[in-house]
Amino acid sequence: MTAQVDYLAVLFTATSGASGEFLGSDEKELVQLVWQLVDVKNKKLGRLHELLIKPDLSDLTEEKEEEDVVEEGAEEENGSGADCVTTAASLEEALNQFHLQLTNDVNSAGAGTSVCLCTDGQLHIRQVIHPEAASKNILVPDCFYSFFDLRKEFKKNFPMSDLKALNAYNMSESLSIPVDVPPMLDPSATPDPSATLPAEIAVQQVQTMASIVLALLSEPTCLIFSNSDRVSEKFESGTCSKMEKVCDNMVIRARGLPWQSSDQDIARFFRGLNIAKGGVALCLNAQGRRNGEALVRFVSEEHRDLALQRHKHHMGNRYIEVYKATGEDFLKIAGGTSNEAAMFLSREDQIIVRMRGLPFTATHEQVLSFFSPEDGLKETCPVSGGKDGILFVHYPDGRPTGDAFVLFACEEHAQCALRKHKEILGRRYIELFKSTAAEVQQVLNRYSSAPLIPVAPAPLVSVLPAMSLLPPPGGLRDCLRLRGLPYAATIEDILTFLGEFAHDIRPHGVHMVLNQQGRPSGDCFIQMASAERALQASQRLHKHVMSGLRGANSRYVEVFPCSAEEMGLVLMGGSLSHTHTHTHIRSRSGTGLSPPPCLSPPSYSFTPAPHVLPTEAAAALYPPIGQVLLAPRPLPPGHAYYPNTAQLYMNYTAYYPSPPGSPTTVGFFPSPPSLSSQGGLVRMPGLTYNSNGVKDLINAVQGYQSPAESVSLLSSSLIGQSSGGDAPHMSLPALITKGAGQYLDLSLL
C-alpha cells in the first residue's frame, strides 16, 4: 500500500495476562478490542468502539469464575467511556464482528473506501491476534494482514527518537498533547510483567493514539500514511545456496518440536512474523531422522526479536524452546550446492514427500506405480512431473541410499500419498513423511559429503615405537573367515556347515567375533590345518546357506581364506575392509585390511601428533622394547597377550574374541613381567557413570601389574569442575586399553 489511505482504524488490544512491552509473551487470551475510526482527509474522529471477548474459563476455578462475573457486571454498570460496547463469545466471533462494524463505519462515512489498521507497536497484531488465531485454527479477516505502526510513523518525523522506548504517552508529550498517564503505564515506574490492564485504560490509550494521528496529519508535519507493514499470509518454500549471506541477527533455533512437524507447522507456530522464503530448515540426526530442532530465518532482526519472545510457547501439548542462532548454522542445514537438487526444487507450489526404506534396485517406474497403481483397487495420487518429480538420493560412488523425494501438485495429492505409509514396494515397506526443501538439501549434503574412507585420527600416544600395522604381504593363508553368519548360529552349526572340512580345524580353532554388546556380530574365524584345505573350503562353501537354518530369515555365508596375522588383527580390534574379495577372483591390489581407527600406517598422510611426553621423560617411563616384548613361551590360562605384529593401541571398534586365539598358533607375546623402573601415574577421564568401579578397572588393566590398592576413583567433588566419569589414578609403567566400548582418554600424570 503506497497511496494515502482514506481511513485509519486506531486499534488497541488487551489480554487476560501481561500488558505493555510483555503483551502476548504469556500466551494469554485476547479479552478486549478497542478501536476508533479516523478520517484522514477530513481529520475527523469516528465513534469509539469497545468489544469484550469472553475468555475460556475451562481451566479456571469456580472462585475465579465468580470473581470475573462480578468484575464484568461492574464494568457494564460503570462503563469504560466507549461510545459503543459489545460482547462476543469467542475469538472467531469477535474478529468477524470487528470486521463487520469497521466496514459499516467506513460505508456510513462515505468519504472513501480504503481503510488500514494503526497500532501502537507491533505486538497487538503480530503477537496477540495472529498467534491465538493460528493456535485455534481461526481464519483471520483480511484487514489484520496490513497495519501502520504508529511508532515507526512518528520516527519518520522525529528520527532522533528511540523506537524501542517510544509509547503513546511520550509521543503525545513530544507533540504537546495533554494526557494523563496512568500510574501503571508511567515510564519512570518499574513495569509489572503480570499486570492486567483495566478496561478504561484501553479506551484512554485509543483516544491518545487518535490524537497523535490527528497531530501528525496536521501541520507542520503533514504526515502521509503509506507503505504499511504486511503480515505474511503464507509461508513460501524455496532453496538456499551455501554462497548466500545470512545475517546472524535474523536466525533462531527452535527446539522440542514434534518429530512429525513440517515447515508449515513451524510457520504456523510463528504466525504473525514474516519468515524469509525457504527460511525453515528441519535438523536431522546422524541416522537421517528429524531430531526435534529447526532453524528459522526471518526477514529482519525485529521479527527475530519477536520470535524470541515466544520461548516456551506451545505447539499442541509441547512447549517449544526458542534460542538465538547464527547465519552459519542456518547455511550448514539449509544451504546446498547440488544442481540436481536445484532443478528438482525449482518448481514452486509443490508439496514434497520423502520416501525412506526403498529397495536399492527401485526405479522411477516402480515409484510411479507405487503411488498410482494400474489395478485401480487403491487410490491414486499422481506424481507431479512424472519421472522429473522423483529424486533418488545416492552416495558419492553412485550407490543408492534407499531414500527418495517425490513432488505432488497439491495438498490433496500429498495427503493421499501419505496414506500409503508402510505399504509394500517390492519386499520392503516404505516410510513416507512430509518433507521440505531444506530437508532435501540437508539429506543430499550429508550423503554427498560423506567420505568413502573415514579419516583416522592421529595416534593417542606417539612415543611408542613405530611398528607396521598391516601384516606382512605373502603370509600363509591357512585360516578361514566366515562373514554373514545368522546371529543364532552356534559353533555346532558352523561345524555342520563346514562338513568334511571340519576335520581339518585345529584344536580350539573356531573364534566367534562378538560386538560391543557381547552378541554375535556375524563374523567367525577358523584356523585350518593347511592353506590348501582353507582354499578348497572357501571355493566350495562360498555363498552357501547353512542347512540347519534355512527359512524366511536364512542368509548365505561368505567364506574367505585369510592369514593368522589378519585374524589376529581383527580379534584385537582391527577390521577387514570391503575390498577384501575372494582369493580366486582377486583383482584388486592390497591386502584388504583397514587399520583400527587409532592407528596411522605410513601410507596414510596424517599430520603427526605432538609428543605427549618429552623424549627424556619417555625414556625414563618406557623401558627398552626388548624388555617388554619377550620371546614367545607357553602361557598358563588367564595370561594377557598382545599381537606381535601390531602396535599397542586403544580399541573402540569393539570386536571381542570368544574364545581367544591360541598364543602358540596365532603368535602372541606374553605380558611383560614386573619392571624395575618406577611406575607412572595414569589418569582416565571419560569413564561411564554406571560402571562397577574398581572391579571393572582391574579387569581393564589386566596384565599391567596394577595392584588393587593402587586404583582409586575420584568423585566429582574432588576434581572440581570435571564433567564426571573422570578418575581413576593408578601406578602403571604405561597403559593403553579398552573398556566395554567406552572411549578412554588416557593422560600421564
XYZ file of C-alpha atoms in Angstrom:
749
model
C 0.000 0.000 0.000
C 1.736 3.109 -1.280
C -1.050 5.723 -1.598
C -2.554 7.636 1.301
C -5.423 5.663 2.856
C -8.867 7.190 3.402
C -9.354 5.922 6.950
C -7.224 4.686 9.820
C -8.693 2.359 12.416
C -6.718 3.048 15.593
C -6.692 -0.314 17.396
C -5.712 -1.431 20.883
C -5.884 -4.972 22.314
C -5.710 -6.353 25.833
C -5.296 -9.927 27.063
C -6.051 -11.615 30.343
C -2.327 -11.595 31.113
C 0.642 -9.265 30.714
C 0.437 -5.868 29.073
C 2.791 -3.205 27.738
C 6.072 -4.493 26.263
C 5.258 -8.011 27.540
C 1.928 -8.216 25.708
C 1.446 -11.670 24.187
C 4.538 -13.189 25.798
C 2.483 -15.391 28.161
C 0.023 -16.890 25.610
C -2.969 -15.421 27.428
C -6.231 -14.990 25.533
C -7.487 -11.805 23.953
C -10.276 -10.286 26.073
C -10.712 -6.723 24.762
C -10.665 -4.898 21.441
C -10.941 -1.107 21.363
C -10.826 0.933 18.172
C -11.742 4.313 16.705
C -12.025 5.364 13.072
C -10.006 8.373 11.872
C -10.996 10.211 8.674
C -7.580 11.037 7.180
C -8.771 13.546 4.573
C -11.161 15.484 6.806
C -9.166 14.897 10.016
C -12.225 13.799 11.955
C -12.762 11.070 14.559
C -15.487 8.461 14.436
C -17.228 6.541 17.182
C -15.182 4.776 19.867
C -15.911 1.026 19.942
C -15.191 -1.490 22.661
C -15.567 -5.238 22.133
C -15.353 -7.553 25.127
C -14.441 -11.203 24.477
C -15.418 -13.904 26.903
C -12.252 -15.810 27.889
C -12.041 -19.586 28.038
C -12.776 -20.407 31.675
C -12.261 -24.152 31.382
C -9.008 -24.033 33.335
C -10.156 -21.583 35.987
C -11.630 -22.422 39.359
C -15.221 -21.657 40.319
C -13.990 -18.927 42.628
C -12.162 -17.252 39.750
C -15.269 -17.537 37.564
C -17.447 -15.815 40.180
C -14.818 -13.076 40.539
C -14.766 -12.469 36.790
C -18.560 -12.337 36.664
C -18.591 -9.702 39.413
C -15.938 -7.650 37.600
C -17.831 -7.935 34.300
C -21.007 -6.738 35.963
C -19.181 -3.800 37.473
C -17.792 -2.843 34.057
C -21.242 -2.914 32.487
C -22.614 -0.799 35.296
C -19.887 1.836 35.411
C -18.911 1.876 31.735
C -15.475 2.473 30.283
C -16.189 5.617 28.300
C -16.660 3.955 24.899
C -19.477 5.068 22.575
C -20.436 1.510 21.654
C -19.790 -1.558 23.839
C -20.472 -5.073 22.543
C -19.556 -8.577 23.639
C -18.511 -11.755 21.842
C -18.477 -15.355 22.994
C -15.301 -16.399 21.166
C -12.310 -15.003 19.309
C -13.689 -16.020 15.919
C -16.961 -14.241 16.589
C -15.102 -11.175 17.879
C -12.882 -10.882 14.781
C -15.824 -11.223 12.421
C -17.847 -8.735 14.443
C -14.950 -6.269 14.399
C -14.607 -6.556 10.635
C -18.354 -6.089 10.103
C -18.591 -2.997 12.311
C -15.471 -1.470 10.749
C -16.895 -1.970 7.261
C -20.227 -0.415 8.271
C -18.499 2.632 9.755
C -16.466 3.171 6.580
C -19.516 2.806 4.357
C -21.577 5.157 6.510
C -18.867 7.854 6.403
C -18.922 7.867 2.606
C -15.649 9.769 2.137
C -13.679 6.791 0.771
C -13.281 3.043 0.891
C -9.657 2.273 1.770
C -9.014 1.606 5.441
C -5.995 0.307 7.367
C -5.346 -0.514 10.995
C -2.993 1.577 13.134
C -1.478 0.236 16.373
C 0.984 1.364 18.987
C 3.826 -1.040 18.150
C 3.886 -4.484 16.589
C 2.646 -6.608 19.474
C -1.107 -6.165 19.083
C -1.219 -7.654 15.589
C 1.822 -9.939 15.428
C 1.978 -11.292 18.986
C -1.691 -11.357 20.051
C -4.231 -11.719 17.257
C -2.381 -13.905 14.736
C -0.757 -16.384 17.180
C -4.013 -17.029 19.051
C -5.992 -17.370 15.822
C -3.405 -19.841 14.458
C -3.473 -21.957 17.629
C -7.295 -22.140 17.418
C -7.374 -22.669 13.621
C -9.376 -19.476 13.103
C -9.413 -17.673 9.769
C -8.313 -14.068 10.293
C -10.081 -11.323 8.245
C -8.018 -9.613 5.563
C -7.888 -6.291 7.419
C -5.483 -7.809 10.002
C -2.771 -8.524 7.394
C -1.714 -4.883 6.950
C -1.306 -2.151 9.547
C 0.611 1.004 10.368
C 2.949 1.048 13.343
C 2.366 4.447 14.954
C 5.851 4.399 16.471
C 7.517 3.967 13.060
C 5.370 6.715 11.546
C 6.293 9.009 14.425
C 10.005 8.251 13.932
C 9.791 9.400 10.294
C 9.266 12.959 11.566
C 11.345 12.581 14.727
C 14.345 10.487 13.609
C 16.286 11.091 16.813
C 13.772 9.206 18.946
C 14.448 5.651 20.127
C 11.949 3.317 18.515
C 12.056 0.751 21.341
C 11.483 3.400 24.013
C 8.511 5.048 22.293
C 4.934 4.710 23.525
C 1.712 6.653 23.220
C 2.474 8.890 26.172
C 5.967 10.100 25.298
C 4.842 10.601 21.682
C 1.968 12.786 22.885
C 4.405 14.661 25.094
C 6.669 15.366 22.102
C 3.653 16.660 20.170
C 2.498 18.791 23.152
C -0.717 16.850 23.547
C -2.021 16.957 27.146
C -2.697 13.487 28.524
C -2.998 11.852 31.933
C -0.546 8.961 32.301
C -1.936 6.069 34.391
C 0.375 5.019 37.239
C 0.825 1.505 35.838
C 1.950 2.949 32.454
C 4.269 5.563 33.883
C 7.664 5.174 32.122
C 9.518 6.131 35.310
C 7.854 3.305 37.252
C 9.043 -0.300 37.158
C 6.607 -2.241 34.945
C 4.924 -5.350 36.287
C 5.017 -8.068 33.568
C 1.997 -9.886 35.024
C -0.197 -6.803 35.484
C -3.571 -6.940 33.695
C -4.676 -3.738 32.023
C -8.011 -2.232 33.267
C -10.692 -1.707 30.606
C -10.841 2.078 30.985
C -7.094 2.397 30.315
C -7.510 0.639 26.958
C -10.113 3.217 25.953
C -7.835 6.020 27.106
C -4.986 4.548 25.046
C -7.073 4.618 21.866
C -8.129 8.222 22.498
C -4.481 9.234 22.977
C -3.384 7.421 19.809
C -6.162 9.055 17.786
C -4.991 12.474 18.997
C -1.427 11.641 17.918
C -2.647 10.610 14.456
C -4.502 13.890 14.026
C -1.438 15.823 15.176
C 0.773 14.004 12.664
C -1.721 14.659 9.858
C -1.858 18.361 10.666
C 0.744 21.000 10.056
C 3.673 21.253 10.365
C 4.286 17.512 9.986
C 1.558 16.703 7.415
C 2.488 13.021 7.575
C 1.298 10.772 4.761
C 0.407 7.255 5.913
C 1.736 4.948 3.196
C 3.790 1.757 2.957
C 2.081 -0.148 5.732
C 3.592 -3.183 7.414
C 2.475 -6.518 5.963
C 1.890 -9.844 7.680
C 2.768 -12.838 5.520
C -0.320 -14.873 4.775
C 1.556 -17.975 3.648
C 5.000 -19.432 4.134
C 6.898 -19.774 0.844
C 9.233 -22.723 0.453
C 12.427 -22.307 -1.531
C 16.109 -23.126 -1.804
C 19.151 -21.534 -0.255
C 22.676 -21.549 -1.655
C 25.710 -22.074 0.533
C 27.203 -18.972 -1.087
C 24.345 -16.808 0.166
C 25.000 -14.444 3.071
C 22.664 -14.822 6.041
C 22.740 -12.243 8.822
C 23.296 -13.621 12.314
C 20.565 -11.357 13.719
C 17.795 -12.993 11.698
C 18.035 -16.666 12.706
C 16.626 -18.592 15.665
C 16.791 -22.236 16.738
C 13.539 -23.909 17.799
C 13.910 -26.996 19.992
C 11.381 -29.553 21.212
C 9.347 -29.839 18.005
C 7.200 -32.928 17.415
C 9.089 -35.269 15.109
C 6.261 -35.282 12.558
C 6.058 -31.471 12.303
C 6.648 -29.891 8.899
C 7.855 -26.475 7.796
C 4.228 -25.337 7.544
C 3.633 -26.362 11.173
C 6.641 -24.307 12.256
C 5.449 -21.344 10.177
C 2.064 -21.653 11.887
C 3.768 -21.558 15.289
C 5.418 -18.260 14.283
C 2.268 -16.905 12.614
C 2.270 -13.119 12.548
C 6.027 -12.953 11.947
C 7.465 -12.850 8.431
C 9.735 -15.798 7.653
C 12.107 -15.487 4.711
C 11.458 -17.593 1.630
C 12.714 -21.103 2.339
C 13.587 -19.941 5.839
C 12.596 -23.092 7.757
C 15.237 -25.830 7.977
C 14.438 -29.007 9.913
C 17.504 -30.566 11.536
C 18.320 -34.261 11.151
C 20.266 -36.576 13.424
C 23.101 -38.909 12.429
C 20.586 -41.510 11.220
C 18.857 -39.013 8.923
C 15.788 -38.647 11.142
C 14.407 -35.403 12.498
C 15.755 -34.561 15.936
C 13.071 -32.104 17.031
C 15.048 -28.976 16.149
C 14.694 -26.423 13.376
C 16.456 -23.262 12.268
C 14.197 -20.398 11.186
C 15.322 -17.358 9.233
C 13.219 -14.174 9.464
C 13.141 -11.148 7.200
C 14.527 -8.740 9.802
C 16.059 -8.502 13.242
C 12.803 -7.026 14.569
C 10.894 -10.188 13.682
C 13.677 -12.348 15.121
C 13.395 -10.497 18.445
C 9.624 -11.013 18.470
C 10.181 -14.733 17.800
C 12.439 -14.962 20.863
C 9.507 -13.745 22.968
C 7.682 -16.978 22.055
C 10.133 -19.014 24.085
C 8.263 -21.935 25.685
C 5.034 -21.216 23.825
C 3.095 -24.332 22.949
C 2.681 -26.328 19.764
C -0.117 -28.685 20.678
C 0.819 -30.180 24.036
C 4.546 -29.475 23.710
C 6.316 -26.283 24.636
C 8.923 -25.051 22.173
C 12.230 -23.542 23.229
C 13.458 -20.642 21.103
C 17.098 -19.507 21.092
C 19.338 -17.285 19.030
C 21.321 -18.879 16.201
C 23.761 -17.710 13.536
C 23.612 -17.454 9.782
C 26.368 -20.050 9.547
C 24.209 -22.504 11.488
C 21.389 -21.965 9.017
C 23.591 -22.424 5.945
C 25.005 -25.677 7.327
C 21.487 -27.096 7.388
C 19.639 -25.389 4.537
C 22.443 -24.419 2.138
C 23.093 -26.607 -0.864
C 25.300 -26.784 -3.943
C 23.684 -29.658 -5.857
C 22.443 -28.676 -9.318
C 20.239 -31.752 -9.339
C 18.513 -30.598 -6.156
C 18.182 -27.066 -7.516
C 16.417 -28.358 -10.624
C 14.204 -30.607 -8.532
C 13.225 -27.779 -6.173
C 12.851 -25.131 -8.884
C 9.143 -25.910 -9.284
C 7.149 -23.666 -6.974
C 3.949 -24.531 -5.108
C 4.885 -28.187 -4.896
C 4.411 -30.488 -1.904
C 7.434 -32.687 -1.128
C 7.122 -36.201 0.317
C 10.132 -38.173 1.491
C 10.350 -41.929 0.888
C 12.592 -43.969 3.169
C 13.446 -47.661 3.066
C 13.335 -48.125 -0.716
C 14.910 -51.252 -2.220
C 18.298 -50.424 -3.670
C 17.063 -51.608 -7.074
C 13.987 -49.336 -7.087
C 13.346 -47.462 -10.336
C 11.306 -44.433 -11.343
C 8.639 -46.666 -12.862
C 8.237 -48.618 -9.606
C 7.822 -45.404 -7.611
C 5.247 -44.074 -10.069
C 3.245 -47.308 -9.944
C 3.504 -47.306 -6.130
C 1.604 -44.016 -5.960
C -0.648 -44.669 -8.989
C -1.332 -48.425 -9.223
C -2.817 -49.590 -12.503
C -5.158 -52.185 -10.978
C -7.481 -49.425 -9.755
C -8.037 -51.143 -6.410
C -6.162 -48.454 -4.465
C -6.484 -44.692 -4.577
C -4.106 -42.925 -6.921
C -2.037 -39.813 -6.253
C -0.194 -38.749 -9.430
C 3.374 -37.556 -9.091
C 3.919 -34.033 -10.383
C 6.105 -34.073 -13.492
C 6.319 -37.856 -13.772
C 9.911 -39.063 -13.591
C 11.154 -35.481 -13.194
C 9.226 -35.290 -9.932
C 11.285 -38.073 -8.325
C 14.757 -37.502 -6.844
C 16.743 -40.541 -5.672
C 19.490 -39.984 -3.103
C 22.857 -41.618 -3.786
C 26.206 -41.962 -2.106
C 29.200 -40.251 -3.783
C 30.106 -43.508 -5.531
C 26.615 -43.800 -7.048
C 25.182 -46.426 -4.717
C 21.549 -45.786 -3.694
C 20.804 -44.904 -0.065
C 17.209 -46.098 -0.039
C 15.849 -42.533 0.177
C 13.930 -40.535 -2.410
C 11.907 -37.334 -2.622
C 8.688 -37.042 -4.615
C 6.763 -33.934 -5.725
C 2.979 -33.584 -5.690
C 0.994 -30.760 -7.234
C -1.400 -30.083 -4.360
C -2.040 -30.808 -0.702
C -4.818 -33.257 -1.561
C -2.490 -35.468 -3.600
C 0.192 -35.258 -0.910
C -2.225 -36.366 1.824
C -3.371 -39.218 -0.414
C 0.281 -40.265 -0.840
C 0.964 -40.114 2.906
C -1.869 -42.599 3.477
C 0.321 -45.183 1.728
C 2.729 -45.056 4.676
C 4.291 -48.502 5.303
C 2.797 -50.077 2.189
C 4.968 -52.598 0.344
C 7.192 -51.867 -2.644
C 8.999 -54.985 -3.752
C 9.669 -56.797 -0.496
C 10.071 -53.766 1.747
C 7.615 -51.484 3.456
C 8.106 -47.811 2.638
C 8.027 -44.986 5.178
C 6.519 -41.716 3.953
C 6.923 -38.281 5.527
C 6.012 -34.769 4.510
C 9.285 -33.011 3.755
C 10.727 -29.590 2.987
C 13.155 -28.063 0.518
C 15.669 -27.537 3.330
C 15.455 -31.222 4.264
C 16.153 -32.195 0.658
C 19.296 -30.047 0.715
C 20.342 -31.393 4.094
C 19.974 -35.048 3.097
C 21.848 -34.532 -0.160
C 24.605 -32.597 1.593
C 25.011 -35.320 4.198
C 25.321 -38.197 1.757
C 27.349 -36.343 -0.879
C 29.893 -35.075 1.647
C 30.400 -38.398 3.465
C 33.948 -39.672 2.764
C 34.298 -43.111 1.271
C 37.233 -43.851 3.606
C 36.814 -42.482 7.142
C 39.700 -40.297 8.247
C 41.633 -41.876 11.073
C 42.733 -39.705 13.969
C 46.364 -39.439 14.977
C 47.831 -41.954 17.451
C 46.916 -41.265 21.054
C 50.403 -41.973 22.357
C 53.071 -41.082 19.853
C 56.050 -42.064 21.982
C 55.509 -45.791 21.425
C 57.939 -47.372 18.966
C 56.692 -47.266 15.390
C 55.620 -50.652 14.026
C 53.877 -51.677 10.844
C 50.189 -52.278 11.410
C 49.368 -54.344 8.366
C 50.541 -57.962 8.296
C 53.470 -58.694 6.002
C 52.433 -59.489 2.418
C 52.504 -63.064 1.252
C 51.582 -64.583 4.614
C 50.345 -68.142 4.838
C 46.577 -68.047 4.340
C 45.684 -71.093 6.402
C 42.625 -69.610 8.111
C 39.020 -69.014 7.051
C 36.844 -66.007 7.616
C 33.060 -66.598 7.635
C 31.011 -63.456 7.101
C 27.238 -63.017 7.206
C 26.503 -65.763 9.726
C 22.987 -65.806 11.172
C 23.030 -64.323 14.641
C 21.533 -67.537 16.032
C 24.341 -69.691 14.607
C 26.363 -71.704 17.136
C 29.743 -73.417 16.858
C 27.908 -76.706 16.199
C 26.077 -75.087 13.274
C 29.393 -73.864 11.883
C 30.947 -77.330 12.117
C 27.934 -78.798 10.322
C 28.199 -76.121 7.643
C 31.880 -76.952 7.039
C 31.069 -80.646 6.577
C 34.137 -82.682 5.647
C 36.381 -79.653 6.217
C 35.529 -79.687 9.911
C 38.131 -82.472 10.361
C 40.836 -80.014 9.265
C 40.159 -77.490 12.045
C 42.943 -77.068 14.568
C 42.150 -77.604 18.250
C 40.364 -74.557 19.700
C 40.466 -73.093 16.216
C 36.924 -71.640 15.976
C 36.749 -67.984 17.023
C 33.370 -66.217 17.142
C 33.586 -62.404 16.888
C 31.224 -60.589 19.225
C 30.051 -56.997 19.029
C 30.201 -54.312 21.698
C 27.171 -55.705 23.497
C 28.646 -59.198 23.639
C 26.349 -60.555 20.928
C 27.388 -62.353 17.718
C 28.485 -59.930 15.005
C 28.006 -62.349 12.104
C 31.763 -62.986 11.686
C 33.827 -66.010 12.585
C 37.470 -67.068 12.094
C 38.583 -70.672 11.757
C 42.165 -71.971 11.878
C 42.671 -74.770 9.338
C 45.351 -77.434 9.161
C 46.755 -76.170 5.850
C 46.377 -73.365 3.338
C 45.266 -75.862 0.656
C 42.293 -77.073 2.692
C 41.382 -73.466 3.563
C 41.346 -72.575 -0.149
C 39.273 -75.641 -1.044
C 36.741 -74.860 1.701
C 36.370 -71.257 0.542
C 35.854 -72.299 -3.082
C 33.275 -74.950 -2.257
C 31.289 -73.242 0.523
C 31.347 -69.583 -0.553
C 27.805 -68.111 -0.525
C 26.174 -71.346 0.627
C 23.278 -71.299 3.096
C 23.553 -73.084 6.432
C 21.419 -76.203 6.083
C 20.101 -76.164 9.644
C 18.971 -72.525 9.456
C 17.034 -72.420 6.175
C 13.801 -70.488 6.101
C 12.444 -66.987 5.661
C 15.364 -65.458 7.548
C 18.106 -67.663 6.117
C 21.273 -65.983 4.817
C 24.070 -67.131 2.596
C 27.522 -67.185 4.208
C 30.601 -65.688 2.576
C 33.794 -67.712 3.049
C 37.243 -66.164 2.518
C 40.748 -67.518 3.162
C 42.912 -65.302 5.348
C 46.151 -65.415 7.292
C 46.682 -65.807 11.022
C 48.004 -62.234 11.159
C 44.786 -60.895 9.619
C 42.736 -62.921 12.040
C 44.762 -61.641 14.958
C 44.344 -58.062 13.792
C 40.534 -58.311 13.758
C 40.374 -60.173 17.063
C 42.449 -57.424 18.654
C 40.288 -54.596 17.314
C 41.157 -54.044 13.651
C 38.779 -54.572 10.768
C 38.822 -56.070 7.288
C 37.692 -53.678 4.599
C 35.127 -54.391 1.917
C 37.860 -54.536 -0.731
C 38.877 -57.937 0.606
C 37.489 -60.185 -2.105
C 37.599 -63.894 -2.663
C 41.022 -65.335 -3.371
C 40.292 -66.983 -6.672
C 38.730 -63.806 -8.109
C 41.086 -61.235 -6.572
C 41.714 -58.399 -8.999
C 42.379 -55.534 -6.625
C 45.651 -54.639 -5.049
C 46.334 -54.574 -1.363
C 45.645 -56.911 1.496
C 42.024 -55.933 2.046
C 42.794 -54.622 5.513
C 41.762 -51.339 7.067
C 43.559 -50.146 10.183
C 41.950 -49.710 13.547
C 40.776 -46.129 13.843
C 43.534 -45.020 16.227
C 46.494 -46.081 14.076
C 48.215 -44.260 11.275
C 50.145 -46.573 8.906
C 52.905 -44.950 6.867
C 50.790 -44.940 3.679
C 48.288 -42.519 5.240
C 49.143 -38.826 5.139
C 48.073 -37.621 8.535
C 49.608 -34.727 10.422
C 51.961 -36.162 13.059
C 50.657 -35.672 16.564
C 52.866 -33.876 19.086
C 54.643 -35.943 21.692
C 52.717 -36.460 24.874
C 55.960 -36.590 26.862
C 59.417 -35.195 26.182
C 61.932 -37.697 24.888
C 63.809 -37.798 28.208
C 60.639 -38.408 30.206
C 59.515 -41.068 27.776
C 62.876 -42.868 28.061
C 62.524 -42.926 31.840
C 58.935 -44.077 31.734
C 59.147 -46.675 28.969
C 61.761 -49.420 29.190
C 63.514 -50.651 26.058
C 61.167 -52.567 23.822
C 63.273 -55.661 24.248
C 62.371 -55.774 27.915
C 58.687 -55.538 27.161
C 58.237 -57.915 24.239
C 59.910 -61.132 25.327
C 60.387 -64.309 23.364
C 57.257 -66.490 22.961
C 56.797 -69.102 25.612
C 53.909 -71.293 26.770
C 51.407 -69.334 28.814
C 49.228 -70.579 31.619
C 45.486 -69.870 31.226
C 44.372 -66.326 32.019
C 47.512 -64.518 30.786
C 47.062 -61.273 28.839
C 48.657 -61.247 25.420
C 49.227 -58.827 22.550
C 49.809 -59.401 18.827
C 53.441 -59.429 17.816
C 52.859 -57.556 14.516
C 50.840 -54.560 15.639
C 51.180 -51.563 17.852
C 49.525 -51.329 21.199
C 46.509 -49.128 20.572
C 43.186 -48.146 22.038
C 40.328 -50.265 20.733
C 36.961 -48.690 20.193
C 35.944 -50.841 17.250
C 34.502 -53.305 19.751
C 35.497 -56.741 18.456
C 35.996 -59.329 21.167
C 37.404 -62.861 20.600
C 35.398 -65.714 22.082
C 37.221 -67.950 22.867
C 40.628 -66.235 22.493
C 43.055 -67.463 19.884
C 45.807 -69.875 20.780
C 49.028 -67.933 21.570
C 51.208 -70.650 20.076
C 49.439 -70.630 16.709
C 48.470 -67.009 16.286
C 51.738 -65.582 17.559
C 51.048 -63.625 20.720
C 53.580 -62.356 23.194
C 53.056 -62.599 26.927
C 52.541 -59.517 29.013
C 55.752 -58.072 30.472
C 56.854 -59.068 33.969
C 57.137 -56.573 36.788
C 59.521 -53.848 35.727
C 62.180 -52.345 37.885
C 61.535 -48.829 36.632
C 59.289 -46.523 38.571
C 55.655 -46.681 37.514
C 53.740 -43.775 36.013
C 50.503 -42.290 37.225
C 47.740 -42.557 34.626
C 44.504 -40.553 34.641
C 41.492 -41.974 32.819
C 38.750 -39.398 32.154
C 35.582 -40.368 30.261
C 34.512 -43.368 32.341
C 30.826 -44.271 32.321
C 28.759 -43.441 35.380
C 27.199 -46.913 35.511
C 30.489 -48.812 35.731
C 31.213 -51.189 38.592
C 34.111 -49.117 39.832
C 37.436 -50.622 40.787
C 36.429 -54.122 39.679
C 35.947 -53.021 36.066
C 39.197 -51.079 36.130
C 41.204 -54.036 37.398
C 39.752 -56.170 34.597
C 40.600 -53.454 32.067
C 44.251 -53.246 33.115
C 44.858 -56.995 33.439
C 48.482 -57.804 32.677
C 49.916 -54.408 33.704
C 50.884 -55.397 37.269
C 48.469 -52.911 38.794
C 47.594 -53.960 42.357
C 44.058 -53.257 43.515
C 45.220 -50.817 46.179
C 46.793 -48.586 43.500
C 43.448 -47.947 41.762
C 41.429 -45.026 43.101
C 38.176 -43.461 41.913
C 37.725 -39.703 42.265
C 34.312 -38.233 42.929
C 33.209 -35.051 41.170
C 33.552 -33.155 44.443
C 37.282 -33.951 44.484
C 38.009 -32.972 40.915
C 36.389 -29.559 40.850
C 34.646 -28.789 37.610
C 35.174 -32.150 35.975
C 32.279 -33.462 33.934
C 32.070 -36.684 35.932
C 33.382 -40.071 34.879
C 36.839 -38.621 35.372
C 39.043 -40.538 37.567
C 40.915 -43.349 38.450
C 44.596 -42.954 39.183
C 46.878 -45.981 39.130
C 50.575 -46.641 39.206
C 51.500 -48.194 35.844
C 54.508 -48.172 33.525
C 52.243 -47.470 30.528
C 48.652 -48.201 29.622
C 46.542 -48.120 26.501
C 43.468 -50.322 26.720
C 39.756 -50.566 26.047
C 36.809 -50.598 28.399
C 33.460 -52.020 27.245
C 33.429 -49.911 24.087
C 33.825 -46.673 26.090
C 36.362 -44.200 24.738
C 39.013 -43.636 27.443
C 41.295 -40.645 27.168
C 44.480 -41.656 28.966
C 46.833 -38.960 30.123
C 50.031 -39.494 32.047
C 50.401 -37.593 35.296
